[in-house]
mmCIF file of C-alpha atoms and ligand atoms in Angstrom:
data_model
loop_
_atom_site.group_PDB
_atom_site.id
_atom_site.type_symbol
_atom_site.label_atom_id
_atom_site.label_comp_id
_atom_site.label_asym_id
_atom_site.label_seq_id
_atom_site.Cartn_x
_atom_site.Cartn_y
_atom_site.Cartn_z
ATOM 1 C CA MET A 1 10.912 12.108 14.576
ATOM 2 C CA THR A 2 11.694 13.468 11.096
ATOM 3 C CA ALA A 3 8.683 13.190 8.801
ATOM 4 C CA ALA A 4 9.156 10.890 5.793
ATOM 5 C CA LEU A 5 7.484 13.558 3.666
ATOM 6 C CA GLU A 6 6.739 17.168 4.448
ATOM 7 C CA ILE A 7 4.658 19.319 2.096
ATOM 8 C CA ASP A 8 4.796 22.974 2.977
ATOM 9 C CA ASP A 9 2.386 25.527 1.482
ATOM 10 C CA LEU A 10 2.560 24.084 -2.035
ATOM 11 C CA VAL A 11 1.166 26.226 -4.857
ATOM 12 C CA ALA A 12 0.913 24.751 -8.372
ATOM 13 C CA GLY A 13 -1.313 24.675 -11.435
ATOM 14 C CA TYR A 14 -1.563 24.997 -15.182
ATOM 15 C CA VAL A 15 -3.170 28.391 -15.782
ATOM 16 C CA VAL A 16 -3.172 31.674 -13.835
ATOM 17 C CA GLU A 17 -5.557 30.386 -11.194
ATOM 18 C CA PRO A 18 -3.618 27.679 -9.319
ATOM 19 C CA VAL A 19 -5.093 24.213 -8.681
ATOM 20 C CA LEU A 20 -3.165 23.918 -5.402
ATOM 21 C CA ALA A 21 -3.450 27.146 -3.433
ATOM 22 C CA GLY A 22 -1.234 26.321 -0.455
ATOM 23 C CA VAL A 23 -1.279 22.656 0.507
ATOM 24 C CA SER A 24 0.541 21.505 3.644
ATOM 25 C CA PHE A 25 0.731 18.103 5.303
ATOM 26 C CA GLU A 26 3.194 15.559 6.694
ATOM 27 C CA VAL A 27 3.538 11.804 6.403
ATOM 28 C CA GLN A 28 5.430 9.792 9.015
ATOM 29 C CA PRO A 29 7.333 6.557 8.408
ATOM 30 C CA ALA A 30 5.004 3.526 8.693
ATOM 31 C CA GLU A 31 1.971 5.715 8.095
ATOM 32 C CA VAL A 32 -0.722 5.347 5.408
ATOM 33 C CA VAL A 33 -2.262 8.711 4.521
ATOM 34 C CA CYS A 34 -5.141 8.956 2.050
ATOM 35 C CA VAL A 35 -5.840 12.140 0.123
ATOM 36 C CA LEU A 36 -9.551 12.215 -0.660
ATOM 37 C CA GLY A 37 -11.165 14.453 -3.240
ATOM 38 C CA PRO A 38 -13.686 14.240 -6.088
ATOM 39 C CA ASN A 39 -12.787 14.370 -9.812
ATOM 40 C CA GLY A 40 -10.823 17.517 -10.535
ATOM 41 C CA ALA A 41 -10.016 18.279 -6.885
ATOM 42 C CA GLY A 42 -6.302 18.301 -7.694
ATOM 43 C CA LYS A 43 -5.085 14.941 -6.382
ATOM 44 C CA THR A 44 -3.035 14.127 -9.487
ATOM 45 C CA THR A 45 -1.770 17.710 -9.659
ATOM 46 C CA LEU A 46 -0.608 17.362 -6.046
ATOM 47 C CA PHE A 47 1.210 14.078 -6.695
ATOM 48 C CA LYS A 48 2.803 15.450 -9.877
ATOM 49 C CA SER A 49 4.125 18.493 -8.075
ATOM 50 C CA ILE A 50 5.404 16.402 -5.161
ATOM 51 C CA CYS A 51 7.386 14.288 -7.650
ATOM 52 C CA GLY A 52 8.553 17.198 -9.790
ATOM 53 C CA LEU A 53 6.526 16.261 -12.879
ATOM 54 C CA LEU A 54 4.851 19.650 -12.545
ATOM 55 C CA GLU A 55 6.822 22.707 -11.473
ATOM 56 C CA THR A 56 5.655 24.283 -8.238
ATOM 57 C CA ARG A 57 5.146 28.050 -8.022
ATOM 58 C CA SER A 58 5.996 28.231 -4.333
ATOM 59 C CA GLY A 59 6.220 26.049 -1.287
ATOM 60 C CA ALA A 60 8.503 23.173 -0.417
ATOM 61 C CA VAL A 61 8.736 19.383 -0.615
ATOM 62 C CA ARG A 62 10.993 17.791 2.007
ATOM 63 C CA LEU A 63 11.945 14.136 1.937
ATOM 64 C CA ALA A 64 13.234 12.804 5.264
ATOM 65 C CA GLY A 65 14.112 16.399 6.181
ATOM 66 C CA ASP A 66 15.919 17.255 2.913
ATOM 67 C CA ASP A 67 14.497 19.933 0.614
ATOM 68 C CA VAL A 68 14.004 18.284 -2.800
ATOM 69 C CA THR A 69 11.785 21.007 -4.287
ATOM 70 C CA ARG A 70 14.324 21.973 -6.944
ATOM 71 C CA LEU A 71 15.363 18.451 -7.927
ATOM 72 C CA ARG A 72 14.258 16.797 -11.141
ATOM 73 C CA THR A 73 11.842 13.859 -10.908
ATOM 74 C CA GLU A 74 14.512 11.235 -11.478
ATOM 75 C CA ARG A 75 16.743 12.674 -8.755
ATOM 76 C CA ARG A 76 13.777 12.635 -6.355
ATOM 77 C CA ALA A 77 13.114 8.990 -7.271
ATOM 78 C CA ARG A 78 16.749 8.134 -6.589
ATOM 79 C CA ARG A 79 16.277 9.587 -3.107
ATOM 80 C CA GLY A 80 13.170 7.486 -2.579
ATOM 81 C CA LEU A 81 10.219 9.602 -3.688
ATOM 82 C CA VAL A 82 8.360 7.187 -5.948
ATOM 83 C CA LEU A 83 5.022 7.491 -7.753
ATOM 84 C CA ALA A 84 2.695 4.748 -8.990
ATOM 85 C CA PRO A 85 0.852 7.034 -11.419
ATOM 86 C CA GLU A 86 -2.822 7.346 -12.254
ATOM 87 C CA GLY A 87 -3.699 4.875 -15.021
ATOM 88 C CA ARG A 88 -0.711 2.702 -13.988
ATOM 89 C CA ARG A 89 1.505 3.567 -17.006
ATOM 90 C CA LEU A 90 2.968 0.112 -17.361
ATOM 91 C CA PHE A 91 4.917 -1.037 -20.408
ATOM 92 C CA PRO A 92 2.011 -3.013 -21.945
ATOM 93 C CA GLY A 93 4.144 -4.963 -24.428
ATOM 94 C CA LEU A 94 6.698 -6.033 -21.819
ATOM 95 C CA THR A 95 6.114 -9.000 -19.524
ATOM 96 C CA VAL A 96 5.338 -8.745 -15.828
ATOM 97 C CA GLU A 97 8.908 -9.751 -15.061
ATOM 98 C CA GLU A 98 10.345 -7.123 -17.431
ATOM 99 C CA ASN A 99 8.157 -4.409 -15.934
ATOM 100 C CA LEU A 100 9.370 -5.368 -12.465
ATOM 101 C CA THR A 101 12.991 -5.388 -13.590
ATOM 102 C CA ALA A 102 12.538 -1.902 -15.087
ATOM 103 C CA GLY A 103 11.395 -0.632 -11.671
ATOM 104 C CA GLY A 104 14.841 -1.282 -10.214
ATOM 105 C CA PHE A 105 16.388 1.691 -12.040
ATOM 106 C CA THR A 106 17.137 3.816 -8.980
ATOM 107 C CA GLY A 107 19.769 1.433 -7.668
ATOM 108 C CA ARG A 108 18.373 1.897 -4.160
ATOM 109 C CA ASP A 109 18.206 -1.013 -1.763
ATOM 110 C CA SER A 110 14.748 -2.106 -2.860
ATOM 111 C CA HIS A 111 12.252 -4.936 -2.831
ATOM 112 C CA SER A 112 13.658 -7.751 -4.969
ATOM 113 C CA VAL A 113 11.445 -9.190 -7.718
ATOM 114 C CA GLU A 114 10.935 -12.199 -5.405
ATOM 115 C CA ALA A 115 9.819 -9.941 -2.543
ATOM 116 C CA VAL A 116 7.256 -8.270 -4.823
ATOM 117 C CA LEU A 117 5.954 -11.695 -5.886
ATOM 118 C CA THR A 118 5.596 -12.745 -2.244
ATOM 119 C CA LEU A 119 3.529 -9.617 -1.642
ATOM 120 C CA PHE A 120 1.416 -10.176 -4.784
ATOM 121 C CA PRO A 121 1.268 -13.965 -5.414
ATOM 122 C CA ARG A 122 -1.090 -13.412 -8.376
ATOM 123 C CA LEU A 123 1.767 -11.776 -10.255
ATOM 124 C CA ALA A 124 3.931 -14.871 -9.785
ATOM 125 C CA GLU A 125 1.447 -16.841 -11.885
ATOM 126 C CA ARG A 126 1.575 -14.226 -14.659
ATOM 127 C CA LEU A 127 5.325 -13.587 -14.758
ATOM 128 C CA SER A 128 5.760 -14.119 -18.491
ATOM 129 C CA SER A 129 2.442 -12.538 -19.551
ATOM 130 C CA ALA A 130 2.440 -9.153 -21.274
ATOM 131 C CA ALA A 131 1.406 -6.446 -18.798
ATOM 132 C CA GLY A 132 -1.255 -5.266 -21.252
ATOM 133 C CA LYS A 133 -2.955 -8.676 -21.011
ATOM 134 C CA LEU A 134 -3.428 -8.562 -17.227
ATOM 135 C CA SER A 135 -6.711 -7.767 -15.490
ATOM 136 C CA GLY A 136 -7.085 -4.247 -14.064
ATOM 137 C CA GLY A 137 -6.388 -5.509 -10.568
ATOM 138 C CA GLU A 138 -3.288 -7.380 -11.646
ATOM 139 C CA GLN A 139 -2.082 -4.294 -13.510
ATOM 140 C CA GLN A 140 -2.482 -2.205 -10.364
ATOM 141 C CA MET A 141 -0.549 -4.812 -8.367
ATOM 142 C CA LEU A 142 2.186 -4.654 -10.984
ATOM 143 C CA ALA A 143 2.244 -0.845 -10.866
ATOM 144 C CA VAL A 144 2.693 -0.933 -7.077
ATOM 145 C CA GLY A 145 5.230 -3.756 -7.385
ATOM 146 C CA ARG A 146 7.239 -1.843 -9.966
ATOM 147 C CA ALA A 147 7.230 1.249 -7.722
ATOM 148 C CA LEU A 148 8.437 -0.867 -4.780
ATOM 149 C CA ARG A 149 11.375 -2.061 -6.889
ATOM 150 C CA SER A 150 12.635 1.557 -6.823
ATOM 151 C CA GLY A 151 13.110 1.394 -3.058
ATOM 152 C CA PRO A 152 10.656 4.096 -2.002
ATOM 153 C CA ARG A 153 11.125 6.014 1.220
ATOM 154 C CA VAL A 154 7.729 7.490 0.389
ATOM 155 C CA LEU A 155 5.387 5.687 -2.006
ATOM 156 C CA LEU A 156 2.685 7.786 -3.693
ATOM 157 C CA ILE A 157 -0.145 5.848 -5.347
ATOM 158 C CA ASP A 158 -2.641 7.765 -7.483
ATOM 159 C CA GLU A 159 -6.195 6.320 -7.508
ATOM 160 C CA PRO A 160 -5.337 2.627 -7.261
ATOM 161 C CA SER A 161 -9.023 1.593 -7.039
ATOM 162 C CA LEU A 162 -9.885 3.082 -10.440
ATOM 163 C CA GLY A 163 -11.808 0.548 -12.506
ATOM 164 C CA LEU A 164 -11.160 -2.401 -10.162
ATOM 165 C CA ALA A 165 -13.657 -4.935 -8.825
ATOM 166 C CA PRO A 166 -14.264 -4.485 -5.055
ATOM 167 C CA MET A 167 -12.407 -7.698 -4.190
ATOM 168 C CA MET A 168 -9.352 -6.540 -6.114
ATOM 169 C CA VAL A 169 -9.476 -3.141 -4.430
ATOM 170 C CA ARG A 170 -9.394 -4.871 -1.055
ATOM 171 C CA ALA A 171 -6.500 -7.112 -2.085
ATOM 172 C CA VAL A 172 -4.437 -4.137 -3.254
ATOM 173 C CA PHE A 173 -5.267 -1.975 -0.239
ATOM 174 C CA ASP A 174 -4.496 -4.786 2.214
ATOM 175 C CA VAL A 175 -0.939 -4.730 0.863
ATOM 176 C CA PHE A 176 -0.645 -1.039 1.791
ATOM 177 C CA ARG A 177 -1.201 -2.019 5.420
ATOM 178 C CA ASP A 178 1.376 -4.816 5.166
ATOM 179 C CA LEU A 179 3.916 -2.365 3.736
ATOM 180 C CA ALA A 180 3.222 0.228 6.421
ATOM 181 C CA ALA A 181 3.745 -2.446 9.071
ATOM 182 C CA GLU A 182 7.283 -2.816 7.641
ATOM 183 C CA GLY A 183 7.855 0.940 8.028
ATOM 184 C CA GLN A 184 6.886 2.146 4.567
ATOM 185 C CA ALA A 185 5.346 5.645 4.323
ATOM 186 C CA ILE A 186 2.445 5.599 1.846
ATOM 187 C CA VAL A 187 0.268 8.339 0.388
ATOM 188 C CA VAL A 188 -2.787 7.238 -1.591
ATOM 189 C CA ALA A 189 -5.048 9.522 -3.648
ATOM 190 C CA GLU A 190 -8.585 8.147 -3.660
ATOM 191 C CA GLN A 191 -12.276 8.752 -4.180
ATOM 192 C CA ASN A 192 -13.211 5.397 -2.650
ATOM 193 C CA VAL A 193 -13.802 6.723 0.845
ATOM 194 C CA ALA A 194 -14.789 3.339 2.313
ATOM 195 C CA GLU A 195 -11.509 1.683 1.307
ATOM 196 C CA ALA A 196 -9.455 4.793 2.054
ATOM 197 C CA THR A 197 -10.759 5.024 5.597
ATOM 198 C CA ARG A 198 -10.441 1.253 6.053
ATOM 199 C CA VAL A 199 -6.680 1.202 5.495
ATOM 200 C CA ALA A 200 -5.500 4.750 6.248
ATOM 201 C CA ASP A 201 -4.111 5.971 9.541
ATOM 202 C CA ARG A 202 -5.284 9.420 8.537
ATOM 203 C CA CYS A 203 -7.320 10.969 5.726
ATOM 204 C CA LEU A 204 -6.934 14.418 4.207
ATOM 205 C CA VAL A 205 -9.621 16.007 2.092
ATOM 206 C CA LEU A 206 -8.545 18.196 -0.805
ATOM 207 C CA SER A 207 -11.074 20.844 -1.742
ATOM 208 C CA GLU A 208 -10.742 24.184 -3.515
ATOM 209 C CA GLY A 209 -6.970 23.887 -3.642
ATOM 210 C CA ARG A 210 -6.480 23.324 0.056
ATOM 211 C CA ILE A 211 -6.676 20.617 2.700
ATOM 212 C CA ALA A 212 -10.254 21.154 3.873
ATOM 213 C CA PHE A 213 -9.769 18.795 6.787
ATOM 214 C CA SER A 214 -7.479 16.122 8.135
ATOM 215 C CA ALA A 215 -8.495 13.486 10.655
ATOM 216 C CA PRO A 216 -7.320 10.119 11.980
ATOM 217 C CA THR A 217 -9.144 6.970 10.734
ATOM 218 C CA ARG A 218 -7.861 4.278 13.088
ATOM 219 C CA THR A 219 -11.077 3.475 14.944
ATOM 220 C CA PRO A 220 -14.612 2.764 13.640
ATOM 221 C CA GLU A 221 -15.797 6.053 15.181
ATOM 222 C CA GLU A 222 -13.021 8.038 13.492
ATOM 223 C CA ARG A 223 -13.762 6.343 10.158
ATOM 224 C CA ALA A 224 -17.476 7.129 10.440
ATOM 225 C CA HIS A 225 -16.658 10.740 11.248
ATOM 226 C CA VAL A 226 -14.470 11.175 8.146
ATOM 227 C CA GLN A 227 -16.982 9.375 5.902
ATOM 228 C CA ALA A 228 -19.783 11.664 7.088
ATOM 229 C CA ALA A 229 -17.685 14.819 6.775
ATOM 230 C CA TYR A 230 -16.579 13.836 3.257
ATOM 231 C CA ALA A 231 -20.163 13.052 2.164
ATOM 232 C CA GLU A 232 -21.237 16.451 3.476
ATOM 233 C CA LEU A 233 -18.454 18.195 1.563
ATOM 234 C CA LEU A 234 -19.428 16.395 -1.671
ATOM 235 C CA ALA A 235 -23.066 17.379 -1.164
ATOM 236 C CA ILE A 236 -22.107 21.054 -0.712
ATOM 237 C CA GLY A 237 -20.051 20.824 -3.933
ATOM 238 C CA ASP A 238 -23.063 19.373 -5.786
ATOM 239 C CA VAL A 239 -25.330 22.198 -4.587
ATOM 240 C CA GLU A 240 -22.747 24.806 -5.650
ATOM 241 C CA ARG A 241 -22.360 23.234 -9.093
ATOM 242 C CA ALA A 242 -26.143 23.119 -9.535
ATOM 243 C CA GLY A 243 -25.978 26.840 -8.695
HETATM 244 N N1 ATP B 301 -2.510 19.266 -18.069
HETATM 245 C C1 ATP B 301 -3.472 20.091 -17.641
HETATM 246 N N2 ATP B 301 -3.659 21.304 -18.181
HETATM 247 C C2 ATP B 301 -4.609 22.148 -17.734
HETATM 248 N N3 ATP B 301 -5.433 21.864 -16.691
HETATM 249 C C3 ATP B 301 -5.303 20.660 -16.108
HETATM 250 C C4 ATP B 301 -4.317 19.712 -16.537
HETATM 251 N N4 ATP B 301 -4.429 18.600 -15.759
HETATM 252 C C5 ATP B 301 -5.414 18.857 -14.893
HETATM 253 N N5 ATP B 301 -5.949 20.077 -15.087
HETATM 254 C C6 ATP B 301 -7.032 20.686 -14.287
HETATM 255 O O1 ATP B 301 -6.587 20.789 -12.947
HETATM 256 C C7 ATP B 301 -7.662 20.460 -12.033
HETATM 257 C C8 ATP B 301 -7.244 19.312 -11.130
HETATM 258 O O2 ATP B 301 -7.065 18.147 -11.916
HETATM 259 P P1 ATP B 301 -6.428 16.811 -11.328
HETATM 260 O O3 ATP B 301 -6.213 15.891 -12.465
HETATM 261 O O4 ATP B 301 -5.274 17.152 -10.474
HETATM 262 O O5 ATP B 301 -7.625 16.287 -10.395
HETATM 263 P P2 ATP B 301 -7.828 14.881 -9.705
HETATM 264 O O6 ATP B 301 -8.247 15.162 -8.304
HETATM 265 O O7 ATP B 301 -6.649 14.019 -9.896
HETATM 266 O O8 ATP B 301 -9.088 14.285 -10.507
HETATM 267 P P3 ATP B 301 -9.436 12.758 -10.905
HETATM 268 O O9 ATP B 301 -10.039 12.153 -9.686
HETATM 269 O O10 ATP B 301 -10.447 12.910 -12.007
HETATM 270 O O11 ATP B 301 -8.181 12.080 -11.348
HETATM 271 C C9 ATP B 301 -8.874 20.171 -12.898
HETATM 272 O O12 ATP B 301 -9.645 21.336 -12.972
HETATM 273 C C10 ATP B 301 -8.276 19.819 -14.251
HETATM 274 O O13 ATP B 301 -9.168 20.155 -15.277
HETATM 275 MG MG1 MG B 302 -6.324 12.212 -10.746
#
């Protein structure tokens, strides 16, 4: 089976010392993969370089087998590589409906506005509200809904739980499972290890510019294993920072 997304030895950063020092992983269709890492680990840097918002120094990004590494962000989106960015980046003055309409720019066969509203019924009640007036959870639903309107082959979602009440986090993450059941490939950057392991098929941990480990999280035992390993890695980081 051709991977939906293939990241091969990606190197990227902002200064001489790269943030990503050779990151490799694959995501299959219908799979939810969570990239775990603390603040500053490089999750956003990884998602930006996958989408072409940040130029990569070396390595490759392949979408359904095609090398897209040299394509501009918009061209990647038109082929189905779609990002729901950190902080949501909605149009705050536009209504929910207008934000959803704007998401349809790629012209790909995508979720209709109605399909997004079926997935997120809360948004249906707020259709004519300004996006900036929504609760954090509703804004995150709208950000995911807008991304779905672009017809993603691979949907990248950067820290969806940020600032949300636990119930809202669950509501948003439950939708990731529903989407995967329809065949959608999803990559989520997170620090919320409990939610990440709850919905992911597999979790990757980003540390010191590399994937420190990757493990399945389909069973309670596998989830406990990843949670413990991640806690241990965070504790080591704390000791090193305390020096
Ligand atoms: N525009 C930038 N210019 C210079 N350095 C940056 C820039 N953006 C991020 N960095 C640095 O790159 C590293 C990785 O940052 P990044 O935002 O990718 O982490 P993150 O895992 O997304 O963190 P968070 O969980 O806080 O969002 C950090 O050391 C950060 O300070
Ligand atoms: Mg980030």
